[in-house]
Coordinates of C-alpha atoms in Angstrom, one line a residue:
X1 CA -46.1 -93.5 -74.0
X2 CA -47.4 -89.9 -73.8
X3 CA -50.1 -90.9 -71.3
X4 CA -49.6 -91.3 -67.6
X5 CA -51.3 -94.7 -67.8
X6 CA -48.7 -95.8 -70.3
X7 CA -45.7 -94.5 -68.5
X8 CA -45.3 -90.9 -69.8
X9 CA -42.2 -89.0 -68.8
X10 CA -44.2 -85.8 -68.8
X11 CA -46.8 -86.2 -66.1
X12 CA -50.5 -85.4 -66.1
X13 CA -50.8 -84.3 -69.7
X14 CA -53.9 -86.5 -70.5
X15 CA -56.2 -86.6 -67.4
X16 CA -59.3 -87.4 -69.5
X17 CA -57.6 -90.2 -71.5
X18 CA -56.1 -91.6 -68.3
X19 CA -59.6 -91.6 -66.7
X20 CA -60.6 -94.2 -69.3
X21 CA -57.7 -96.4 -68.1
X22 CA -58.9 -96.1 -64.6
X23 CA -62.5 -97.0 -65.6
X24 CA -61.7 -99.9 -68.0
X25 CA -59.1 -102.3 -69.4
X26 CA -55.7 -101.2 -70.7
X27 CA -53.9 -103.3 -73.2
X28 CA -50.1 -103.0 -72.8
X29 CA -49.2 -104.7 -76.1
X30 CA -51.5 -103.1 -78.7
X31 CA -50.7 -102.1 -82.3
X32 CA -52.1 -100.5 -85.3
X33 CA -51.6 -102.2 -88.7
X34 CA -50.0 -99.3 -90.6
X35 CA -48.5 -96.0 -89.3
X36 CA -50.2 -93.5 -91.5
X37 CA -53.7 -91.9 -91.1
X38 CA -56.0 -93.0 -94.0
X39 CA -54.8 -96.6 -94.4
X40 CA -54.7 -97.1 -90.6
X41 CA -58.2 -95.8 -89.9
X42 CA -59.6 -98.0 -92.7
X43 CA -58.3 -101.1 -90.9
X44 CA -60.7 -100.4 -88.1
X45 CA -63.6 -100.1 -90.4
X46 CA -62.8 -102.9 -92.8
X47 CA -61.3 -105.5 -90.5
X48 CA -58.6 -106.2 -93.1
X49 CA -54.9 -105.7 -93.5
X50 CA -54.2 -102.9 -96.0
X51 CA -52.9 -105.2 -98.7
X52 CA -56.1 -107.2 -98.5
X53 CA -58.6 -104.3 -98.4
X54 CA -56.7 -102.4 -101.1
X55 CA -56.4 -99.4 -98.8
X56 CA -52.7 -99.1 -99.0
X57 CA -52.5 -95.4 -99.4
X58 CA -54.5 -92.1 -99.6
X59 CA -57.1 -93.0 -102.2
X60 CA -60.5 -94.7 -102.5
X61 CA -61.2 -98.3 -103.5
X62 CA -64.3 -100.2 -104.5
X63 CA -64.3 -102.3 -101.3
X64 CA -66.1 -105.7 -102.1
X65 CA -67.8 -106.4 -98.8
X66 CA -69.6 -104.5 -96.0
X67 CA -67.5 -102.4 -93.7
X68 CA -68.2 -102.3 -90.0
X69 CA -70.6 -99.3 -90.1
X70 CA -72.5 -101.0 -93.0
X71 CA -72.8 -104.3 -91.1
X72 CA -73.9 -102.5 -87.9
X73 CA -76.5 -100.6 -89.9
X74 CA -78.0 -103.8 -91.2
X75 CA -78.2 -105.0 -87.6
X76 CA -80.3 -102.0 -86.5
X77 CA -77.6 -99.5 -85.5
X78 CA -77.4 -95.8 -86.1
X79 CA -73.9 -95.0 -87.4
X80 CA -72.2 -91.6 -87.0
X81 CA -68.8 -90.2 -87.5
X82 CA -67.2 -86.9 -86.3
X83 CA -64.2 -85.6 -88.3
X84 CA -61.8 -87.6 -90.5
X85 CA -64.7 -88.8 -92.5
X86 CA -63.0 -89.5 -95.8
X87 CA -60.0 -91.0 -94.1
X88 CA -62.2 -93.5 -92.3
X89 CA -64.2 -94.8 -95.3
X90 CA -63.0 -96.7 -98.4
X91 CA -64.9 -94.5 -100.8
X92 CA -66.1 -90.9 -101.0
X93 CA -69.7 -92.0 -100.8
X94 CA -70.0 -91.4 -97.1
X95 CA -73.8 -91.8 -97.0
X96 CA -73.2 -95.5 -97.8
X97 CA -71.6 -95.9 -94.4
X98 CA -72.8 -93.2 -92.0
X99 CA -76.3 -91.9 -91.0
X100 CA -74.5 -88.9 -89.6
X101 CA -71.2 -87.4 -90.7
X102 CA -69.5 -84.1 -89.9
X103 CA -66.3 -82.6 -91.0
X104 CA -65.0 -79.3 -89.6
X105 CA -63.5 -76.2 -91.2
X106 CA -59.8 -75.6 -90.8
X107 CA -60.4 -72.9 -88.2
X108 CA -62.5 -75.1 -86.0
X109 CA -61.0 -78.6 -86.5
X110 CA -58.9 -78.3 -83.3
X111 CA -61.6 -76.7 -81.1
X112 CA -62.9 -79.0 -78.3
X113 CA -66.2 -77.1 -78.3
X114 CA -66.7 -78.0 -82.0
X115 CA -66.5 -81.7 -81.2
X116 CA -68.9 -81.3 -78.3
X117 CA -71.5 -79.6 -80.5
X118 CA -71.1 -82.2 -83.3
X119 CA -71.3 -85.2 -80.9
X120 CA -74.4 -83.7 -79.3
X121 CA -76.0 -83.6 -82.7
X122 CA -75.0 -87.2 -83.4
X123 CA -76.5 -88.4 -80.2
X124 CA -79.7 -86.4 -80.8
X125 CA -80.2 -88.0 -84.2
X126 CA -79.5 -91.4 -82.8
X127 CA -82.0 -90.9 -80.0
X128 CA -84.6 -89.7 -82.5
X129 CA -84.1 -92.8 -84.6
X130 CA -84.7 -95.0 -81.5
X131 CA -81.7 -97.1 -82.4
X132 CA -78.5 -97.9 -80.5
X133 CA -75.5 -96.0 -82.0
X134 CA -72.0 -96.7 -83.3
X135 CA -70.0 -93.5 -83.2
X136 CA -66.4 -92.9 -84.5
X137 CA -65.2 -89.7 -83.0
X138 CA -61.9 -88.8 -84.5
X139 CA -59.9 -86.3 -82.5
X140 CA -57.4 -84.5 -84.8
X141 CA -54.9 -83.5 -82.2
X142 CA -52.0 -84.2 -81.7
X143 CA -51.7 -84.4 -85.5
X144 CA -49.6 -81.8 -87.2
X145 CA -49.5 -78.8 -87.3
X146 CA -48.7 -78.6 -83.6
X147 CA -49.9 -75.7 -81.3
X148 CA -47.0 -73.3 -81.4
X149 CA -47.4 -71.8 -77.9
X150 CA -49.6 -68.8 -78.7
X151 CA -52.7 -68.0 -80.6
X152 CA -52.2 -67.3 -84.3
X153 CA -54.3 -66.3 -87.3
X154 CA -53.5 -69.5 -89.2
X155 CA -56.7 -71.3 -88.0
X156 CA -55.3 -74.4 -86.3
X157 CA -54.3 -72.4 -83.2
X158 CA -57.5 -70.5 -82.6
X159 CA -58.2 -72.6 -79.5
X160 CA -55.5 -72.9 -76.9
X161 CA -55.1 -76.1 -74.8
X162 CA -55.9 -76.0 -71.1
X163 CA -52.2 -76.1 -70.5
X164 CA -49.3 -74.9 -72.7
X165 CA -46.0 -76.7 -72.2
X166 CA -42.5 -75.2 -72.3
X167 CA -39.3 -76.7 -73.5
X168 CA -37.9 -77.0 -70.0
X169 CA -40.9 -79.3 -69.1
X170 CA -40.2 -82.0 -71.7
X171 CA -37.4 -84.3 -72.8
X172 CA -36.3 -85.5 -76.2
X173 CA -37.8 -88.9 -77.3
X174 CA -35.3 -91.7 -77.3
X175 CA -35.4 -92.3 -81.1
X176 CA -33.9 -88.8 -81.7
X177 CA -30.4 -87.5 -80.9
X178 CA -30.3 -86.0 -77.4
X179 CA -30.2 -82.4 -78.3
X180 CA -31.9 -79.4 -76.8
X181 CA -32.7 -78.2 -80.3
X182 CA -35.6 -80.6 -80.5
X183 CA -37.2 -79.5 -77.2
X184 CA -39.5 -76.7 -78.4
X185 CA -41.1 -79.0 -81.0
X186 CA -41.6 -81.7 -78.4
X187 CA -43.2 -79.1 -76.1
X188 CA -45.5 -78.1 -78.9
X189 CA -46.5 -81.7 -79.4
X190 CA -47.4 -82.0 -75.7
X191 CA -49.4 -78.8 -75.8
X192 CA -51.3 -80.2 -78.9
X193 CA -51.8 -83.5 -77.1
X194 CA -53.3 -81.6 -74.1
X195 CA -55.8 -80.0 -76.4
X196 CA -56.6 -83.4 -77.8
X197 CA -57.2 -84.5 -74.2
X198 CA -59.5 -81.5 -73.7
X199 CA -61.5 -82.7 -76.6
X200 CA -61.8 -86.2 -75.2
X201 CA -63.1 -84.6 -72.0
X202 CA -65.8 -82.8 -74.0
X203 CA -66.9 -86.1 -75.7
X204 CA -67.0 -88.0 -72.3
X205 CA -68.9 -85.2 -70.5
X206 CA -71.4 -85.1 -73.4
X207 CA -71.9 -88.9 -73.2
X208 CA -72.6 -88.5 -69.4
X209 CA -74.9 -85.5 -69.7
X210 CA -77.1 -87.2 -72.3
X211 CA -77.4 -90.3 -70.1
X212 CA -75.5 -92.7 -72.3
X213 CA -72.3 -93.3 -70.3
X214 CA -73.5 -96.3 -68.3
X215 CA -74.7 -98.3 -71.3
X216 CA -72.0 -97.4 -73.8
X217 CA -68.8 -99.3 -74.6
X218 CA -65.9 -96.9 -75.2
X219 CA -62.8 -98.0 -77.1
X220 CA -60.0 -95.5 -77.0
X221 CA -57.2 -95.9 -79.6
X222 CA -54.8 -94.1 -81.9
X223 CA -54.0 -94.4 -85.6
X224 CA -50.2 -94.0 -85.6
X225 CA -47.3 -92.6 -83.6
X226 CA -46.2 -89.0 -83.1
X227 CA -45.1 -86.9 -85.9
X228 CA -41.3 -87.2 -85.5
X229 CA -38.6 -89.0 -87.4
X230 CA -38.5 -92.8 -86.7
X231 CA -42.1 -92.6 -85.5
X232 CA -45.0 -91.9 -87.7
X233 CA -44.9 -93.8 -91.1
X234 CA -42.3 -96.2 -89.6
X235 CA -42.6 -99.7 -88.3
X236 CA -40.7 -99.2 -85.0
X237 CA -42.6 -99.3 -81.7
X238 CA -42.9 -95.5 -81.8
X239 CA -44.8 -95.8 -85.1
X240 CA -47.1 -98.7 -84.5
X241 CA -47.7 -99.2 -80.8
X242 CA -50.9 -97.6 -79.6
X243 CA -52.9 -97.0 -76.4
X244 CA -55.9 -99.3 -76.5
X245 CA -58.4 -99.0 -73.7
X246 CA -61.9 -100.5 -73.4
X247 CA -64.5 -99.2 -70.9
X248 CA -67.5 -101.4 -70.6
X249 CA -69.5 -100.8 -67.4
X250 CA -70.5 -103.9 -65.6
X251 CA -68.4 -106.2 -67.8
X252 CA -64.8 -105.0 -67.9
X253 CA -63.3 -104.4 -64.4
X254 CA -62.0 -100.9 -63.7
X255 CA -58.3 -100.5 -63.8
X256 CA -57.6 -103.8 -65.4
X257 CA -54.4 -104.3 -67.4
X258 CA -53.6 -107.0 -70.0
X259 CA -49.9 -107.5 -70.3
X260 CA -50.0 -110.9 -71.8
X261 CA -51.7 -110.7 -75.2
X262 CA -50.6 -108.9 -78.3
X263 CA -53.5 -107.3 -80.2
X264 CA -53.8 -105.1 -83.3
X265 CA -56.2 -103.0 -85.3
X266 CA -57.6 -105.9 -87.4
X267 CA -59.1 -107.3 -84.2
X268 CA -61.3 -104.2 -83.7
X269 CA -64.0 -105.0 -86.2
X270 CA -64.5 -108.7 -85.2
X271 CA -64.7 -107.6 -81.6
X272 CA -67.4 -105.1 -82.2
X273 CA -69.3 -107.6 -84.4
X274 CA -69.2 -110.2 -81.6
X275 CA -70.2 -107.8 -78.9
X276 CA -73.2 -106.5 -80.9
X277 CA -74.1 -110.0 -82.2
X278 CA -73.7 -108.7 -85.8
X279 CA -73.0 -111.2 -88.5
X280 CA -69.6 -110.9 -90.2
X281 CA -70.0 -109.6 -93.8
X282 CA -67.2 -111.9 -95.0
X283 CA -63.6 -112.9 -94.2
X284 CA -61.8 -110.7 -91.7
X285 CA -58.1 -110.3 -90.9
X286 CA -58.2 -110.6 -87.1
X287 CA -60.2 -112.1 -84.3
X288 CA -62.3 -110.8 -81.5
X289 CA -60.7 -109.9 -78.2
X290 CA -64.0 -110.3 -76.4
X291 CA -62.6 -113.3 -74.4
X292 CA -59.8 -111.0 -73.2
X293 CA -62.2 -108.4 -72.0
X294 CA -63.8 -111.1 -69.9
X295 CA -60.5 -112.1 -68.4
X296 CA -59.9 -115.2 -70.5
X297 CA -56.8 -116.3 -72.3
X298 CA -56.3 -116.6 -76.0
X299 CA -53.6 -118.5 -77.9
X300 CA -51.6 -117.2 -80.9
X301 CA -51.3 -113.8 -79.4
X302 CA -47.5 -113.7 -79.3
X303 CA -46.8 -111.6 -82.5
X304 CA -48.4 -108.9 -84.6
X305 CA -47.7 -108.0 -88.3
X306 CA -47.5 -104.5 -89.5
X307 CA -46.8 -102.7 -92.7
X308 CA -46.3 -99.4 -94.6
X309 CA -47.0 -99.0 -98.3
X310 CA -47.5 -95.4 -99.4
X311 CA -48.0 -92.0 -97.9
X312 CA -49.9 -89.1 -99.4
X313 CA -47.4 -88.8 -102.3
X314 CA -48.3 -92.3 -103.7
X315 CA -44.7 -93.2 -103.9
X316 CA -44.2 -96.8 -102.7
X317 CA -41.8 -97.4 -99.8
X318 CA -42.9 -100.9 -99.0
X319 CA -42.1 -102.3 -95.6
X320 CA -43.2 -105.3 -93.6
X321 CA -42.5 -106.2 -89.9
X322 CA -43.2 -108.7 -87.3
X323 CA -43.2 -107.6 -83.6
X324 CA -43.0 -109.9 -80.6
X325 CA -42.5 -108.9 -77.0
X326 CA -38.8 -109.7 -77.4
X327 CA -37.8 -108.7 -80.9
X328 CA -38.7 -106.7 -84.0
X329 CA -37.8 -107.8 -87.5
X330 CA -38.3 -105.3 -90.4
X331 CA -38.1 -105.8 -94.1
X332 CA -37.6 -102.7 -96.2
X333 CA -38.1 -103.3 -99.9
X334 CA -36.6 -99.9 -100.7
X335 CA -33.6 -100.3 -98.5
X336 CA -31.0 -101.1 -101.2
X337 CA -29.3 -97.7 -100.9
X338 CA -30.7 -96.2 -104.1
X339 CA -34.0 -94.9 -102.7
X340 CA -34.4 -92.1 -100.2
X341 CA -37.3 -92.1 -97.7
X342 CA -40.2 -89.8 -98.7
X343 CA -42.1 -90.1 -95.4
X344 CA -43.9 -87.2 -93.9
X345 CA -41.1 -86.5 -91.5
X346 CA -39.2 -84.7 -94.2
X347 CA -41.7 -81.8 -93.6
X348 CA -41.2 -81.7 -89.8
X349 CA -39.2 -79.1 -87.9
X350 CA -37.4 -82.0 -86.2
X351 CA -36.2 -83.4 -89.6
X352 CA -34.6 -80.1 -90.4
X353 CA -33.1 -80.0 -86.9
X354 CA -31.7 -83.5 -87.6
X355 CA -30.0 -82.2 -90.7
X356 CA -28.4 -79.2 -88.9
X357 CA -27.0 -81.4 -86.2
X358 CA -25.7 -83.9 -88.7
X359 CA -23.4 -81.3 -90.3
X360 CA -21.2 -81.1 -87.2
X361 CA -21.6 -84.6 -85.6
X362 CA -20.5 -87.8 -87.4
X363 CA -22.6 -90.0 -85.2
X364 CA -25.7 -88.0 -85.8
X365 CA -24.9 -87.8 -89.5
X366 CA -24.8 -91.6 -89.7
X367 CA -28.1 -91.8 -87.9
X368 CA -29.6 -89.3 -90.3
X369 CA -28.3 -91.3 -93.3
X370 CA -30.0 -94.4 -91.8
X371 CA -33.2 -92.4 -91.4
X372 CA -33.1 -91.5 -95.1
X373 CA -32.0 -94.8 -96.7
X374 CA -32.3 -97.7 -94.2
X375 CA -31.2 -101.2 -95.1
X376 CA -33.1 -104.1 -96.4
X377 CA -33.4 -105.9 -93.1
X378 CA -33.5 -104.8 -89.5
X379 CA -33.6 -106.7 -86.2
X380 CA -33.9 -105.1 -82.7
X381 CA -34.0 -106.3 -79.1
X382 CA -37.4 -104.9 -78.1
X383 CA -36.8 -105.2 -74.4
X384 CA -33.2 -103.8 -74.1
X385 CA -33.4 -101.4 -77.1
X386 CA -36.9 -99.9 -77.0
X387 CA -36.1 -97.1 -79.4
X388 CA -34.5 -99.4 -82.1
X389 CA -31.0 -97.8 -82.1
X390 CA -28.9 -100.9 -82.6
X391 CA -29.6 -103.0 -85.7
X392 CA -28.6 -106.6 -84.8
X393 CA -29.3 -108.1 -88.3
X394 CA -25.6 -108.8 -88.9
X395 CA -24.8 -109.8 -85.3
X396 CA -24.0 -113.6 -85.3
X397 CA -25.3 -113.9 -81.8
X398 CA -28.8 -113.1 -83.1
X399 CA -28.7 -115.3 -86.2
X400 CA -31.3 -117.8 -84.9
X401 CA -33.7 -115.0 -83.9
X402 CA -33.4 -113.5 -87.4
X403 CA -34.1 -116.8 -89.1
X404 CA -37.1 -117.5 -86.9
X405 CA -38.7 -114.1 -87.5
X406 CA -38.0 -114.2 -91.3
X407 CA -39.9 -117.5 -91.4
X408 CA -42.7 -116.2 -89.3
X409 CA -43.1 -113.2 -91.5
X410 CA -42.9 -115.2 -94.7
X411 CA -45.6 -117.6 -93.6
X412 CA -47.9 -114.8 -92.7
X413 CA -47.3 -113.1 -96.1
X414 CA -48.1 -116.4 -97.8
X415 CA -51.2 -116.9 -95.7
X416 CA -52.6 -113.4 -96.4
X417 CA -51.6 -113.4 -100.1
X418 CA -49.4 -110.3 -99.6
X419 CA -48.1 -108.7 -102.8
X420 CA -44.9 -107.7 -100.9
X421 CA -43.9 -111.4 -100.7
X422 CA -42.5 -111.0 -104.3
X423 CA -40.0 -108.5 -102.9
X424 CA -39.3 -110.4 -99.7
X425 CA -38.3 -113.5 -101.6
X426 CA -35.6 -111.6 -103.5
X427 CA -34.4 -109.5 -100.5
X428 CA -30.8 -110.7 -101.0
X429 CA -30.7 -109.5 -104.6
X430 CA -30.6 -105.7 -104.8
X431 CA -31.2 -105.6 -108.6
X432 CA -34.4 -107.7 -108.3
X433 CA -35.5 -105.8 -105.3
X434 CA -35.2 -102.5 -107.2
X435 CA -37.1 -104.0 -110.1
X436 CA -39.9 -105.0 -107.6
X437 CA -40.1 -101.5 -106.2
X438 CA -40.1 -100.0 -109.7
X439 CA -43.1 -102.2 -110.6
X440 CA -45.0 -100.9 -107.6
X441 CA -44.1 -97.4 -108.5
X442 CA -45.5 -97.7 -112.0
X443 CA -48.8 -99.2 -110.6
X444 CA -49.1 -96.2 -108.1
X445 CA -48.4 -93.7 -110.9
X446 CA -51.0 -95.3 -113.2
X447 CA -53.5 -95.3 -110.4
X448 CA -52.9 -91.6 -109.7
X449 CA -53.4 -90.9 -113.4
X450 CA -56.6 -92.9 -113.4
X451 CA -58.0 -91.0 -110.4
X452 CA -57.0 -87.7 -111.9
X453 CA -58.7 -88.7 -115.2
X454 CA -61.9 -89.5 -113.3
X455 CA -61.8 -86.1 -111.5
X456 CA -61.3 -84.3 -114.8
X457 CA -64.2 -86.1 -116.4
X458 CA -66.4 -85.2 -113.4
X459 CA -65.3 -81.6 -113.6
X460 CA -65.7 -81.6 -117.4
X461 CA -62.0 -81.1 -118.1
X462 CA -60.0 -82.8 -120.7
X463 CA -59.0 -86.4 -119.6
X464 CA -55.2 -87.0 -119.5
X465 CA -53.0 -90.0 -119.2
X466 CA -53.1 -93.7 -120.0
X467 CA -55.2 -95.9 -117.7
X468 CA -54.6 -99.4 -116.6
X469 CA -57.0 -101.4 -114.4
X470 CA -55.4 -102.9 -111.4
X471 CA -58.2 -105.3 -110.4
X472 CA -60.3 -105.7 -107.3
X473 CA -59.2 -105.9 -103.7
X474 CA -57.7 -109.2 -102.7
X475 CA -59.4 -110.4 -99.5
X476 CA -58.4 -113.7 -98.2
X477 CA -59.7 -115.9 -95.4

């Protein structure tokens, strides 16, 4: 909701992104599968839920079937990626997936001109190959660190956005306490978002200048919510809802809006495969939205399933959720009161601000404690409580809704062979739930040791640790 086309409170921040909404179809109920960068981006390229691909955190896996770029390559496509290369591929062997890949230095990773030059080179190589192209252009803004309102020597702020926002021009997002103390960081977010939009503008103008705009399908999407508490790394709307716009000249009508269907990241790969008439490399977790792009109706689009497993720390904080247009049900395997959240928000300025406010305000202190510890189950009225402020799980008036959503989530976990089902089935027993989380923690620690061991061997250092093989990825039909 930071874009005009999705109802932004701060107007005209993203003119280039919004131009895509004017030229194509905007999906009102679109979601990513997991609200953290690396596992989220790999859903697009594998077509699998994280627990099926094995990409549940920030590490590589031996993925057992072709990814989207591999499948397209075999079908005669030139594949290229600009930035976030490792985060968008299951293994570090990037040449396996991409004919062209480019990662930027720290000092140029937020510069729109850098993206233009890289995308020009990608298109040149695609043109030279004589093949159609598949390009993943990963704009890093508005990822942290935010632009801080002036040029600095730190590298990230070498290139200013076309507009710098002030605290008086923004408002506090609804999931945070309404305090002016948050406003400067929110303003910095919007300045950073504006620079991201500047980058989108460079990509689009390059596509136009090289004569590809009229015969290129553009899919605009994000990988997770903004870097604030209760957003990124969380399963609330602010963490998993995404803009999703498809521009397809001559096929998708300009300015179209789909308000009926719920779609999610696992639908991306099967859609691209169907559009390009590329055979599926094996089982996939979603289904093509090509019929929706043609104005048709699809059934079984009334719910999406999302998850969080691990962040960069490799410490499990397993969560599962089902979203419908009316309700959100969340299961937190770590919500027994013994485990503190270790999400990225602990490093945000807004998290520290939260703590300062909590010292003098009992209501904010209670909200801060919930941020840190949660509970095992949460239920929210999505229409009347869009920022998930009032947990209804103990409200007898919503008992039937809770039962129905529990059943829906459990059936999905069974169908997809989700390892988190073991925790979900003992959600009413805190001791068993803690034991489940401890098991996942041991697995994560052993994996970390194994990866460190491999790095040490590669670098000719002394191997350390005891290794345990965890088995292959668990793809299901």
